[in-house]
Short mmCIF file of N, CA and C in Angstrom, two decimals:
data_model
loop_
_atom_site.label_atom_id
_atom_site.label_comp_id
_atom_site.label_asym_id
_atom_site.label_seq_id
_atom_site.Cartn_x
_atom_site.Cartn_y
_atom_site.Cartn_z
N MET A 491 163.80 71.90 78.36
CA MET A 491 163.17 73.13 78.12
C MET A 491 164.22 74.05 77.06
N THR A 492 163.57 74.93 76.75
CA THR A 492 163.75 75.86 76.14
C THR A 492 164.87 76.84 75.58
N LYS A 493 166.24 76.91 75.15
CA LYS A 493 167.30 78.00 75.97
C LYS A 493 166.83 79.27 74.45
N TYR A 494 166.88 80.40 74.97
CA TYR A 494 167.57 81.83 74.37
C TYR A 494 168.64 81.73 74.47
N PHE A 495 168.97 82.58 73.16
CA PHE A 495 170.31 83.26 72.61
C PHE A 495 170.01 84.60 72.13
N SER A 496 171.28 85.57 72.52
CA SER A 496 170.95 86.82 71.82
C SER A 496 171.77 86.52 70.50
N ALA A 497 171.62 87.31 69.49
CA ALA A 497 172.89 87.32 68.18
C ALA A 497 174.02 87.53 68.66
N ASN A 498 174.21 87.93 70.01
CA ASN A 498 175.37 88.69 70.64
C ASN A 498 176.14 87.55 70.88
N GLU A 499 175.39 86.04 71.64
CA GLU A 499 175.59 85.37 72.29
C GLU A 499 175.87 84.24 71.32
N VAL A 500 175.52 84.37 69.99
CA VAL A 500 175.61 83.20 68.96
C VAL A 500 176.72 83.95 68.22
N ALA A 501 176.98 85.29 68.07
CA ALA A 501 178.04 85.99 67.63
C ALA A 501 179.88 85.23 68.01
N ARG A 502 179.25 85.16 69.07
CA ARG A 502 180.85 84.44 70.06
C ARG A 502 180.77 83.38 70.05
N HIS A 503 180.72 82.36 68.48
CA HIS A 503 180.06 81.26 68.88
C HIS A 503 180.56 80.88 67.01
N CYS A 504 181.80 81.43 66.66
CA CYS A 504 182.18 81.96 65.12
C CYS A 504 183.50 81.24 64.66
N THR A 505 184.01 80.11 64.70
CA THR A 505 185.33 79.65 64.53
C THR A 505 184.95 77.96 64.30
N HIS A 506 186.03 77.39 63.61
CA HIS A 506 185.38 76.09 62.88
C HIS A 506 185.50 74.83 64.59
N ASP A 507 185.71 75.36 65.61
CA ASP A 507 185.37 74.22 66.86
C ASP A 507 184.95 74.60 67.77
N ASP A 508 184.03 75.73 67.50
CA ASP A 508 182.74 76.30 67.93
C ASP A 508 181.58 76.97 67.11
N LEU A 509 181.14 76.45 66.57
CA LEU A 509 179.95 77.43 64.93
C LEU A 509 178.92 76.76 65.35
N TRP A 510 178.53 78.39 65.27
CA TRP A 510 176.74 78.28 65.66
C TRP A 510 176.35 79.18 64.64
N ILE A 511 175.15 79.01 64.17
CA ILE A 511 174.80 79.93 63.04
C ILE A 511 173.07 80.38 63.63
N ILE A 512 172.40 81.15 62.99
CA ILE A 512 171.22 81.36 63.20
C ILE A 512 170.64 80.79 61.87
N TYR A 513 169.14 80.43 62.05
CA TYR A 513 168.77 80.10 60.51
C TYR A 513 167.41 80.75 61.20
N GLY A 514 166.51 81.21 60.79
CA GLY A 514 165.21 81.72 60.80
C GLY A 514 165.06 82.02 62.70
N ASN A 515 164.47 81.96 63.25
CA ASN A 515 164.75 82.20 64.53
C ASN A 515 165.19 81.14 65.58
N LYS A 516 165.80 80.52 65.14
CA LYS A 516 166.41 79.15 66.05
C LYS A 516 167.90 78.86 65.05
N VAL A 517 168.46 78.71 67.34
CA VAL A 517 169.88 78.66 67.08
C VAL A 517 170.86 77.46 66.73
N TYR A 518 171.61 77.17 66.27
CA TYR A 518 172.29 76.16 65.62
C TYR A 518 173.93 76.09 65.58
N ASP A 519 174.07 74.80 66.99
CA ASP A 519 175.06 74.36 66.88
C ASP A 519 175.93 73.63 65.52
N LEU A 520 176.55 73.90 65.00
CA LEU A 520 177.16 72.94 63.69
C LEU A 520 178.50 72.23 63.79
N THR A 521 179.01 72.65 64.52
CA THR A 521 179.89 72.68 65.61
C THR A 521 180.71 70.86 64.93
N PRO A 522 179.98 70.15 65.50
CA PRO A 522 179.88 68.52 65.26
C PRO A 522 179.92 67.78 63.57
N TYR A 523 179.25 69.13 62.81
CA TYR A 523 178.96 68.60 61.37
C TYR A 523 180.23 69.50 60.63
N TYR A 524 180.64 70.64 60.99
CA TYR A 524 181.29 71.38 60.19
C TYR A 524 182.81 70.09 59.40
N LYS A 525 183.12 69.28 59.89
CA LYS A 525 184.37 68.51 59.21
C LYS A 525 183.48 67.23 58.28
N GLU A 526 182.40 67.85 58.46
CA GLU A 526 181.44 66.72 56.98
C GLU A 526 180.73 67.36 56.44
N HIS A 527 180.86 68.94 56.39
CA HIS A 527 180.16 70.09 55.35
C HIS A 527 181.09 69.76 53.92
N PRO A 528 180.10 69.72 52.51
CA PRO A 528 180.90 69.24 51.73
C PRO A 528 181.36 70.34 51.16
N GLY A 529 180.85 71.31 51.54
CA GLY A 529 181.48 72.40 51.37
C GLY A 529 182.78 73.08 51.73
N GLY A 530 183.52 72.03 52.81
CA GLY A 530 184.57 72.56 53.48
C GLY A 530 184.24 73.91 54.11
N THR A 531 185.51 74.66 54.25
CA THR A 531 185.38 75.69 54.77
C THR A 531 184.33 76.40 54.44
N ALA A 532 183.54 76.41 53.32
CA ALA A 532 182.15 77.82 52.87
C ALA A 532 181.66 77.93 54.55
N LEU A 533 181.15 77.08 55.31
CA LEU A 533 180.51 76.95 56.33
C LEU A 533 180.55 78.28 57.49
N LEU A 534 182.35 78.57 57.05
CA LEU A 534 183.09 79.40 58.23
C LEU A 534 182.66 81.05 57.88
N ARG A 535 182.41 80.80 56.88
CA ARG A 535 181.55 82.72 56.39
C ARG A 535 180.43 82.86 57.51
N TYR A 536 179.68 82.22 57.68
CA TYR A 536 178.17 82.00 58.53
C TYR A 536 178.21 82.18 59.86
N ALA A 537 179.42 81.40 60.24
CA ALA A 537 179.92 81.49 61.77
C ALA A 537 179.58 82.38 62.53
N GLY A 538 178.74 82.05 63.62
CA GLY A 538 178.11 83.21 64.16
C GLY A 538 177.52 84.61 63.69
N LYS A 539 176.42 83.83 62.49
CA LYS A 539 176.02 85.23 61.92
C LYS A 539 174.86 84.54 61.93
N ASN A 540 173.82 84.94 61.23
CA ASN A 540 172.56 84.91 60.96
C ASN A 540 172.67 84.22 59.63
N ALA A 541 171.84 83.44 58.84
CA ALA A 541 172.49 82.62 57.31
C ALA A 541 171.10 81.96 57.11
N THR A 542 169.93 82.77 56.95
CA THR A 542 168.50 83.13 56.86
C THR A 542 168.76 83.16 55.22
N SER A 543 168.96 83.82 55.09
CA SER A 543 168.92 84.35 53.27
C SER A 543 170.06 83.83 53.00
N ALA A 544 171.04 83.08 53.23
CA ALA A 544 171.93 83.09 52.57
C ALA A 544 172.00 81.32 52.27
N LEU A 545 171.23 80.38 53.33
CA LEU A 545 171.31 79.45 52.79
C LEU A 545 170.62 78.86 51.49
N PRO A 546 169.25 79.08 51.63
CA PRO A 546 168.61 78.93 50.37
C PRO A 546 169.01 79.62 48.92
N MET A 547 170.30 80.17 48.85
CA MET A 547 170.83 80.77 47.94
C MET A 547 171.56 79.80 47.31
N VAL A 548 172.34 79.46 47.86
CA VAL A 548 173.51 78.19 47.47
C VAL A 548 172.92 77.50 46.78
N ASN A 549 173.30 76.78 45.12
CA ASN A 549 172.64 75.86 44.65
C ASN A 549 172.80 74.86 44.76
N SER A 550 173.51 74.41 44.95
CA SER A 550 174.17 72.80 46.21
C SER A 550 172.75 72.38 46.92
N HIS A 551 172.80 73.80 47.71
CA HIS A 551 171.35 73.62 48.82
C HIS A 551 169.50 72.66 48.06
N GLY A 552 169.97 73.17 47.13
CA GLY A 552 168.89 72.74 46.71
C GLY A 552 168.35 71.17 46.39
N ILE A 553 169.30 70.66 45.93
CA ILE A 553 169.45 69.47 45.94
C ILE A 553 169.36 68.69 47.55
N ALA A 554 170.02 69.49 48.22
CA ALA A 554 170.43 68.20 49.16
C ALA A 554 169.22 69.12 50.49
N TRP A 555 168.44 69.65 50.11
CA TRP A 555 167.16 70.52 51.24
C TRP A 555 166.36 69.58 52.18
N ASN A 556 166.27 68.46 52.12
CA ASN A 556 165.63 67.70 52.73
C ASN A 556 166.54 67.25 54.02
N PHE A 557 168.23 67.06 53.71
CA PHE A 557 169.28 66.33 54.43
C PHE A 557 169.61 67.54 55.11
N ILE A 558 169.55 69.02 54.69
CA ILE A 558 169.39 69.77 55.68
C ILE A 558 169.07 69.77 56.61
N THR A 559 167.41 70.20 56.03
CA THR A 559 166.21 70.39 57.19
C THR A 559 166.40 69.56 58.24
N LYS A 560 167.07 68.57 58.15
CA LYS A 560 166.90 67.07 59.27
C LYS A 560 168.58 67.33 60.00
N LYS A 561 169.55 68.09 59.16
CA LYS A 561 170.81 67.92 59.80
C LYS A 561 170.69 69.46 60.93
N LEU A 562 169.48 69.96 60.49
CA LEU A 562 169.30 71.93 61.33
C LEU A 562 168.40 71.11 62.54
N GLU A 563 167.60 70.43 62.47
CA GLU A 563 167.02 69.85 63.44
C GLU A 563 167.47 68.73 64.47
N GLU A 564 168.41 67.96 64.15
CA GLU A 564 169.47 67.93 64.88
C GLU A 564 170.57 68.55 65.61
N CYS A 565 170.59 69.72 65.15
CA CYS A 565 171.74 70.15 65.40
C CYS A 565 171.25 72.16 66.44
N GLN A 566 169.69 71.89 66.36
CA GLN A 566 169.34 73.07 67.20
C GLN A 566 169.45 73.43 68.46
N ILE A 567 170.23 74.20 69.35
CA ILE A 567 169.94 74.29 70.60
C ILE A 567 169.32 75.57 71.12
N GLY A 568 168.66 76.04 70.68
CA GLY A 568 167.62 77.22 71.04
C GLY A 568 166.93 77.85 70.19
N ILE A 569 166.82 79.01 70.63
CA ILE A 569 165.83 80.03 70.11
C ILE A 569 166.58 81.33 70.40
N LEU A 570 166.02 81.99 69.29
CA LEU A 570 167.13 83.74 69.44
C LEU A 570 166.30 83.93 69.81
N LYS A 571 166.63 85.46 71.21
CA LYS A 571 165.74 85.90 71.77
C LYS A 571 165.45 87.26 70.66
#
């Protein structure tokens, strides 16, 4: 069953141990990935926020885009209302 989350609900998950982001119209829980993220704490800038325009703008993401899309698929928890 698909879960739906509002932007306000996502915004409550904005710490290193509870980190959700919005990308496109989907919601992702990146908490398990946070410690592995090669950019370190840079991921926190988008915690609880919409990262749709920011994600593709990071230079290193161009090289790792296949990995990123796979990781996002694994971490998707719902759809934005």
